[in-house]
Structure formats: structure tokens, C-alpha cells
C-alpha positions as semicolon CSV with decimal commas, in nm:
position;residue;x (nm);y (nm);z (nm)
1;M;0,550;-0,019;-2,463
2;K;0,708;0,229;-2,703
3;A;1,060;0,184;-2,837
4;I;1,326;0,270;-2,578
5;V;1,607;0,515;-2,651
6;A;1,922;0,541;-2,441
7;A;1,848;0,900;-2,342
8;E;1,539;0,780;-2,154
9;L;1,735;0,544;-1,930
10;D;1,861;0,654;-1,590
11;P;2,101;0,395;-1,447
12;T;2,080;0,552;-1,099
13;F;1,704;0,506;-1,060
14;R;1,717;0,136;-0,981
15;D;1,990;0,189;-0,724
16;E;1,796;0,471;-0,558
17;L;1,483;0,257;-0,542
18;A;1,676;-0,039;-0,401
19;E;1,821;0,188;-0,132
20;K;1,476;0,313;-0,032
21;M;1,338;-0,043;-0,026
22;K;1,653;-0,188;0,134
23;S;1,612;-0,464;-0,123
24;L;1,698;-0,539;-0,483
25;D;1,468;-0,836;-0,517
26;F;1,289;-0,676;-0,813
27;A;1,609;-0,732;-1,013
28;N;1,532;-1,106;-0,998
29;C;1,244;-1,055;-1,242
30;L;1,247;-1,308;-1,526
31;A;1,010;-1,101;-1,743
32;C;0,798;-1,417;-1,771
33;G;0,463;-1,241;-1,731
34;A;0,338;-1,459;-1,443
35;C;0,263;-1,142;-1,247
36;T;0,040;-1,014;-1,525
37;A;-0,142;-1,347;-1,535
38;G;-0,180;-1,341;-1,158
39;C;-0,317;-0,985;-1,142
40;A;-0,697;-0,994;-1,131
41;F;-0,718;-0,664;-1,315
42;S;-0,446;-0,666;-1,582
43;D;-0,701;-0,739;-1,855
44;L;-0,935;-0,459;-1,751
45;H;-0,717;-0,160;-1,836
46;P;-0,388;-0,122;-2,027
47;D;-0,227;0,058;-1,733
48;N;-0,296;-0,224;-1,485
49;D;-0,010;-0,446;-1,603
50;P;0,254;-0,513;-1,332
51;R;0,504;-0,661;-1,578
52;K;0,516;-0,342;-1,784
53;M;0,576;-0,132;-1,473
54;L;0,849;-0,361;-1,344
55;R;1,025;-0,361;-1,679
56;K;1,042;0,019;-1,665
57;V;1,193;-0,002;-1,316
58;I;1,456;-0,256;-1,414
59;L;1,556;-0,057;-1,721
60;G;1,582;0,263;-1,518
61;M;1,309;0,450;-1,706
62;R;1,268;0,714;-1,437
63;E;1,052;0,958;-1,633
64;E;0,827;0,680;-1,758
65;I;0,776;0,557;-1,402
66;L;0,702;0,907;-1,277
67;R;0,422;0,930;-1,534
68;D;0,296;0,571;-1,514
69;P;-0,071;0,553;-1,399
70;F;-0,007;0,200;-1,269
71;I;0,160;0,341;-0,957
72;W;-0,176;0,468;-0,831
73;Y;-0,400;0,218;-1,011
74;C;-0,234;-0,078;-0,838
75;T;-0,429;-0,204;-0,535
76;M;-0,105;-0,340;-0,385
77;C;-0,283;-0,670;-0,317
78;E;0,025;-0,892;-0,386
79;R;-0,165;-1,149;-0,591
80;C;0,099;-1,100;-0,860
81;T;0,367;-1,196;-0,607
82;V;0,185;-1,520;-0,519
83;E;0,218;-1,621;-0,885
84;C;0,574;-1,491;-0,937
85;P;0,832;-1,775;-0,951
86;M;1,092;-1,536;-0,806
87;C;0,856;-1,389;-0,540
88;V;0,918;-1,032;-0,655
89;N;0,705;-0,807;-0,433
90;I;0,558;-0,563;-0,681
91;A;0,335;-0,406;-0,415
92;A;0,649;-0,311;-0,218
93;V;0,804;-0,164;-0,533
94;T;0,486;0,033;-0,598
95;R;0,474;0,163;-0,241
96;A;0,839;0,271;-0,250
97;I;0,783;0,462;-0,574
98;R;0,472;0,629;-0,436
99;G;0,642;0,745;-0,119
100;N;0,984;0,840;-0,253
101;F;0,955;0,943;-0,616
102;R;0,597;1,052;-0,686
103;T;0,458;1,384;-0,561
104;D;0,111;1,354;-0,716
105;S;-0,075;1,185;-0,431
106;P;-0,431;1,168;-0,568
107;G;-0,763;1,232;-0,399
108;F;-0,757;1,291;-0,025
109;L;-0,512;1,012;0,061
110;Q;-0,245;1,246;0,199
111;K;-0,503;1,458;0,380
112;V;-0,619;1,154;0,578
113;V;-0,257;1,076;0,665
114;D;-0,199;1,435;0,779
115;D;-0,521;1,435;0,983
116;T;-0,421;1,109;1,152
117;I;-0,080;1,248;1,247
118;R;-0,244;1,559;1,390
119;S;-0,541;1,407;1,575
120;G;-0,428;1,048;1,632
121;N;-0,708;0,895;1,425
122;Q;-0,816;0,899;1,062
123;M;-1,165;1,037;1,134
124;D;-1,038;1,337;1,333
125;V;-1,244;1,228;1,635
126;Q;-1,168;1,462;1,924
127;P;-1,086;1,323;2,272
128;D;-1,413;1,444;2,424
129;E;-1,614;1,290;2,137
130;Y;-1,434;0,960;2,186
131;M;-1,496;0,945;2,561
132;E;-1,860;1,054;2,520
133;T;-1,914;0,775;2,266
134;L;-1,769;0,517;2,505
135;E;-1,986;0,650;2,789
136;W;-2,294;0,621;2,568
137;L;-2,198;0,265;2,463
138;Q;-2,145;0,175;2,827
139;E;-2,499;0,290;2,910
140;E;-2,638;0,097;2,612
141;L;-2,457;-0,220;2,717
142;Q;-2,565;-0,185;3,079
143;A;-2,925;-0,188;2,956
144;E;-2,873;-0,466;2,699
145;L;-2,680;-0,691;2,937
146;G;-2,901;-0,615;3,235
147;D;-2,588;-0,532;3,430
148;P;-2,583;-0,184;3,584
149;D;-2,229;-0,247;3,708
150;Y;-2,088;-0,304;3,359
151;R;-1,793;-0,079;3,277
152;I;-1,583;-0,041;2,963
153;P;-1,224;-0,078;3,084
154;I;-1,011;0,221;2,983
155;D;-0,639;0,258;3,060
156;V;-0,638;-0,051;3,284
157;E;-0,281;-0,166;3,339
158;G;-0,182;-0,530;3,318
159;A;-0,476;-0,651;3,106
160;D;-0,438;-0,955;2,883
161;F;-0,473;-0,738;2,575
162;L;-0,510;-0,384;2,448
163;F;-0,783;-0,361;2,184
164;G;-0,701;-0,139;1,887
165;F;-0,981;-0,057;1,650
166;N;-1,087;0,154;1,352
167;A;-1,191;0,516;1,398
168;R;-1,502;0,447;1,192
169;E;-1,624;0,219;1,471
170;V;-1,643;0,530;1,688
171;K;-1,745;0,789;1,429
172;Y;-1,996;0,599;1,214
173;Y;-2,046;0,242;1,338
174;P;-2,062;0,247;1,720
175;N;-2,320;-0,033;1,702
176;E;-2,046;-0,261;1,568
177;L;-1,811;-0,164;1,851
178;Q;-2,099;-0,240;2,087
179;N;-2,128;-0,589;1,936
180;I;-1,757;-0,648;1,990
181;L;-1,766;-0,531;2,351
182;K;-2,067;-0,756;2,415
183;I;-1,867;-1,055;2,289
184;F;-1,578;-0,954;2,517
185;Y;-1,824;-0,946;2,807
186;A;-1,959;-1,292;2,726
187;A;-1,605;-1,431;2,712
188;G;-1,508;-1,270;3,041
189;A;-1,219;-1,104;2,862
190;N;-0,954;-0,920;3,058
191;Y;-0,883;-0,634;2,821
192;T;-0,851;-0,259;2,805
193;L;-0,907;0,028;2,564
194;S;-0,675;0,326;2,555
195;S;-0,781;0,685;2,616
196;Q;-0,484;0,812;2,417
197;K;-0,413;0,603;2,105
198;W;-0,688;0,366;1,996
199;D;-0,710;0,391;1,615
200;A;-0,493;0,118;1,461
201;T;-0,544;0,233;1,101
202;N;-0,272;0,397;0,894
203;L;-0,322;0,515;0,535
204;A;0,050;0,589;0,505
205;L;0,071;0,216;0,443
206;F;-0,059;0,313;0,098
207;S;0,093;0,659;0,049
208;G;0,437;0,503;0,095
209;K;0,591;0,765;0,322
210;D;0,767;0,573;0,597
211;E;0,819;0,877;0,820
212;D;0,445;0,947;0,820
213;F;0,371;0,578;0,868
214;W;0,581;0,547;1,182
215;K;0,446;0,868;1,334
216;I;0,103;0,707;1,317
217;T;0,173;0,346;1,417
218;E;0,447;0,382;1,681
219;P;0,209;0,538;1,941
220;M;-0,023;0,236;1,907
221;L;0,262;0,002;1,995
222;Q;0,380;0,233;2,274
223;E;0,038;0,204;2,437
224;V;0,091;-0,169;2,483
225;V;0,405;-0,087;2,678
226;R;0,251;0,201;2,873
227;L;-0,046;-0,009;2,981
228;K;0,166;-0,321;3,041
229;T;-0,070;-0,548;2,847
230;K;0,039;-0,890;2,726
231;E;-0,057;-0,838;2,362
232;L;-0,228;-0,614;2,109
233;V;-0,550;-0,734;1,948
234;V;-0,674;-0,553;1,636
235;T;-1,029;-0,522;1,509
236;E;-1,170;-0,650;1,177
237;C;-0,968;-0,419;0,958
238;G;-0,718;-0,566;0,715
239;H;-0,498;-0,261;0,668
240;A;-0,503;-0,175;1,040
241;F;-0,384;-0,525;1,123
242;R;-0,123;-0,516;0,846
243;S;-0,005;-0,170;0,958
244;V;0,069;-0,261;1,318
245;R;0,224;-0,598;1,229
246;W;0,439;-0,461;0,947
247;G;0,538;-0,159;1,156
248;Y;0,626;-0,387;1,447
249;R;0,844;-0,611;1,228
250;T;1,007;-0,327;1,038
251;F;1,059;-0,037;1,279
252;W;0,978;-0,134;1,640
253;K;1,278;-0,152;1,877
254;G;1,090;-0,182;2,206
255;P;0,970;-0,478;2,417
256;Q;0,836;-0,778;2,227
257;F;0,471;-0,881;2,238
258;P;0,221;-1,067;2,016
259;I;-0,016;-0,889;1,779
260;R;-0,328;-1,083;1,685
261;S;-0,644;-1,026;1,486
262;I;-0,970;-1,033;1,677
263;L;-1,064;-1,325;1,451
264;E;-0,781;-1,533;1,595
265;V;-0,902;-1,449;1,945
266;L;-1,264;-1,538;1,865
267;D;-1,150;-1,868;1,717
268;E;-0,953;-1,944;2,034
269;W;-1,246;-1,856;2,262
270;I;-1,485;-2,076;2,065
271;Q;-1,247;-2,371;2,081
272;Q;-1,195;-2,317;2,456
273;G;-1,570;-2,290;2,515
274;R;-1,540;-1,938;2,651
275;I;-1,809;-1,823;2,410
276;K;-2,091;-2,044;2,286
277;L;-2,280;-1,988;1,963
278;D;-2,614;-2,095;1,821
279;P;-2,572;-2,122;1,443
280;T;-2,951;-2,147;1,392
281;K;-2,957;-1,770;1,454
282;N;-2,782;-1,737;1,115
283;P;-2,976;-1,970;0,883
284;E;-2,910;-1,790;0,553
285;P;-2,616;-1,896;0,333
286;V;-2,300;-1,698;0,409
287;T;-1,986;-1,657;0,203
288;L;-1,652;-1,507;0,309
289;H;-1,431;-1,242;0,153
290;D;-1,056;-1,275;0,218
291;P;-0,905;-0,926;0,261
292;C;-0,560;-0,913;0,101
293;N;-0,388;-0,743;0,395
294;L;-0,527;-0,990;0,647
295;V;-0,498;-1,311;0,448
296;R;-0,241;-1,297;0,171
297;K;-0,002;-1,057;0,344
298;E;-0,041;-1,155;0,711
299;G;-0,141;-1,519;0,678
300;V;-0,465;-1,525;0,879
301;V;-0,659;-1,779;0,671
302;E;-0,830;-2,046;0,883
303;P;-0,950;-1,876;1,208
304;Q;-1,226;-1,678;1,037
305;R;-1,346;-1,992;0,860
306;R;-1,369;-2,189;1,184
307;V;-1,554;-1,898;1,346
308;L;-1,808;-1,878;1,065
309;K;-1,863;-2,253;1,059
310;A;-1,947;-2,232;1,429
311;A;-2,173;-1,928;1,385
312;V;-2,379;-2,002;1,071
313;M;-2,580;-2,292;0,930
314;D;-2,463;-2,268;0,568
315;F;-2,109;-2,149;0,496
316;R;-2,004;-2,132;0,131
317;E;-1,656;-2,061;-0,003
318;M;-1,581;-1,833;-0,295
319;F;-1,329;-1,958;-0,548
320;P;-1,046;-1,883;-0,559
321;N;-1,004;-1,809;-0,190
322;G;-0,737;-1,781;0,079
323;R;-0,399;-1,663;-0,049
324;W;-0,528;-1,685;-0,406
325;N;-0,835;-1,469;-0,348
326;Y;-0,920;-1,179;-0,577
327;C;-0,874;-0,832;-0,434
328;C;-1,206;-0,649;-0,393
329;G;-1,068;-0,370;-0,613
330;A;-1,037;-0,103;-0,344
331;G;-0,697;-0,182;-0,192
332;G;-0,393;0,042;-0,198
333;G;-0,589;0,344;-0,077
334;A;-0,827;0,343;-0,376
335;L;-1,123;0,455;-0,166
336;A;-0,935;0,776;-0,087
337;M;-0,890;0,846;-0,461
338;P;-1,236;0,944;-0,590
339;E;-1,100;1,020;-0,937
340;Y;-1,054;0,644;-0,982
341;T;-1,403;0,543;-0,866
342;E;-1,514;0,421;-1,208
343;Q;-1,211;0,194;-1,237
344;R;-1,258;0,073;-0,878
345;L;-1,612;-0,041;-0,957
346;I;-1,500;-0,211;-1,278
347;K;-1,233;-0,399;-1,085
348;G;-1,497;-0,501;-0,832
349;K;-1,696;-0,685;-1,100
350;R;-1,455;-0,978;-1,068
351;K;-1,550;-1,007;-0,702
352;V;-1,918;-0,962;-0,784
353;D;-1,904;-1,263;-1,016
354;Q;-1,751;-1,467;-0,734
355;L;-2,027;-1,361;-0,495
356;L;-2,308;-1,449;-0,733
357;A;-2,159;-1,791;-0,803
358;T;-2,195;-1,887;-0,435
359;G;-2,568;-1,816;-0,415
360;A;-2,506;-1,668;-0,069
361;K;-2,734;-1,405;0,083
362;I;-2,481;-1,267;0,333
363;V;-2,117;-1,173;0,274
364;A;-1,885;-1,182;0,575
365;I;-1,624;-0,909;0,527
366;P;-1,355;-0,884;0,798
367;C;-1,223;-0,544;0,684
368;H;-1,362;-0,191;0,701
369;N;-1,197;-0,080;0,379
370;C;-1,332;-0,382;0,191
371;M;-1,672;-0,326;0,351
372;D;-1,699;0,019;0,193
373;Q;-1,615;-0,130;-0,146
374;F;-1,866;-0,415;-0,105
375;N;-2,139;-0,170;-0,009
376;D;-2,063;0,029;-0,325
377;L;-2,062;-0,290;-0,535
378;N;-2,389;-0,403;-0,377
379;K;-2,553;-0,079;-0,482
380;H;-2,385;-0,039;-0,821
381;Y;-2,450;-0,395;-0,941
382;K;-2,787;-0,425;-0,759
383;L;-2,689;-0,746;-0,580
384;G;-2,943;-0,730;-0,298
385;M;-2,699;-0,900;-0,060
386;K;-2,630;-0,824;0,305
387;M;-2,276;-0,715;0,389
388;E;-2,162;-0,778;0,748
389;H;-1,853;-0,797;0,962
390;I;-1,787;-1,135;1,122
391;C;-1,827;-0,995;1,473
392;S;-2,184;-0,890;1,390
393;I;-2,261;-1,245;1,273
394;V;-2,102;-1,388;1,588
395;E;-2,293;-1,149;1,814
396;R;-2,621;-1,257;1,658
397;A;-2,541;-1,623;1,736
398;L;-2,403;-1,550;2,082
399;I;-2,545;-1,750;2,372
400;M;-2,504;-1,524;2,672
401;P;-2,379;-1,695;2,990
402;E;-2,618;-1,719;3,280
403;K;-2,581;-1,436;3,528
404;K;-2,429;-1,539;3,857
405;P;-2,635;-1,431;4,156
406;K;-2,477;-1,153;4,357
407;V;-2,367;-1,247;4,703
């Protein structure tokens, strides 16, 4: 960092940031550099160093911060915080700066946020498109299940859970939503979808604008109340799960209810015997990616491992894993910033090395955002691996219950 002169220091900046964050924990920084050591990418580019950014914040170097590329380079994965002896949350600092002091939102990040506020989902799926897709999936499942009476429950009051998913599962990957609904059928799940608010994703988690964030996530939580369900269950999407849980903890003032990942529910059903799996249907070696929002930030570590061990013959861990996993390189909204694609792929090389070390043929990726990055890495580095969501692996191993004769 260049020499600092007094004229560059703004003593009010730190106070303003603390007010926006409702926290001054970043002032506990010891300048020890543990965050830099913990960051998986600090050695890949000079502007990927969390310690340098935090030093500018603490010193009140407002203009330096407003120009610092780190603010958008950071994937907000919180691996630096895991290593920090004072638990300074640099991702939270980064988000607060993005949303309150920077006006240069790159790529199409803000456009996706604006589209979600306007249409209710990040893919701008119109209500008639959504209902037509569900009708088509219902017909497909009736044929696959051999059950002409099968219906996808929509707006059913009093169900055990409301299922919130990712708009891409409607727009681009309806086959994956079909797999999920088939598992629900096998488990005899008492659930419902919503006709009004069904997309649990929220890219304002990365843009940092709290007002936008709450406009997007509050309606998802309100649907739980409107439909009188016992809980909200969220699909395999790390940032969707993080968004509703963080929004619930931070802003929600309504009735209390649990919010769980679908992986936690699958784990419970397997242990209860509600769904039975044949792991021989998945004989190839499988490894698991730990999405930062799901694992490090929200603490869902073991359920997905138990599910995979029940669903596959050969499960192999990457190292490090769990809370100490490496970010895939596409967190923090990076996929919505095409100007940083080259850096995103360079960051992904660390994950690629982990994958290759396992010798696995299939990568289980419980996150849509991470899935897009892994597909890009697979192509860019010519890995020849198969990238799948856990629900697709479970569906392949699913032993369907015997049909009960109609009376």
C-alpha cells in the first residue's frame, strides 16, 4: 500500500460504516494477516487481499475504499473469518460497502435484482409460464409414476412445508424440479408450492442493498404465513437458503417457523425410512462440494454427507472440506459480473485441483450458483467430470414404494 497522508483520511467513514452494519466488530482487527492466509485467492491477484482492504477501512481511507477493486473481487465466502482470531466478518464489511458507498455495481447484478423486485423471480418468469410449466411437469410425473391421479399441490393451506426453489428450476432445469417432486411423492410428503412467491433466490444478498433485499425475501416468508405451513424448505441453492435464513433472522417480525434445506429433509426421511435408496445405482466415485452459503455461513455440514453415503457406492471427500472448504470462485455475485470472468476461472483452479485429487467421476454440487461455476470449470479445464445436484443422485437411487391397490 502506498504511503498514507493525513489528507486522505476521513475519520467519519468508519463511523458511517459501523452505523450501516450496526456493528463495529471490524475495529477488533489485529492486523495479523490471518485473513489473508485464510483467503483461498489472496495469492492469485494483488487486489484479492482482505487485510489490505480492512486496513483502509480502519484508517478511514474513504476514497481508497471507493476505488478498491477488492470490493467486487471478493466472493464474500467468509473463509477469512474462519481463520480470523477476532472473528471479523470481512464479507459483511464488503457487503455494507457495496450497498451503501459504492455506486459502480458491475455487470448485470443490479439488473437481476431489479427484475426480481418487479416480477418476483430472478428469471422474469411470468405467472402463466410458471403455471404452464407445473402443468407440464404434472403430466410428465403422472406418466412416470403410473399415477393418473397425481397432482402437484399448489396453494394448499396447512401443509407440513412450503417448498421454495430457484427460478432456474422452472426456466432452464424443469427436469431437476421433476426429480425433486418425484422424491416428495415417494416420501408421501405433505407439502405445497405457492402460486404467488416461489423463487427463494435474492441477488441483493450480494449487491448489499438491504431495502432491495427485503423487498425480495419478505414475500417468501409471508407465503409461509398465508398458507399456514409449519415450515419453509428451500431447494439446493446456497444463496437462496442463506437469503431466507439471514432475512428471517435480521428483518422478519412475523410468526416464527423453521427454515430448512431440502438436504436436511432428505437426511431425515432416509433415517426414518420414508425413502429407500439403492446405492448400486450410483457406482461411480462421487465427491462433494461444500457451498459457502450453505455450509460455512449456515452450518449445514453433515446431512448432505449422510445422504450421499446412503445414495452412492463410493463417496470421497475433498480436502479441506466443511467449514474450511475453498470457495468455488463464483460467490458474491461473480457470475453476474462478466467483466471478471477471467479472474473467476483463475480462482476456480484451486477447486479444480481439489477435484482431481479425489479421482472422482461425479461432483455433487448442492447449489445452483456453484453449479454454473463448476460447469464452466469443467469445460475450461477439460475435466471430463459429471456435475450433478444431490437430488438428481438421490432420484437415480430411489426405490419407489409399491403402489397400493385402489379400493
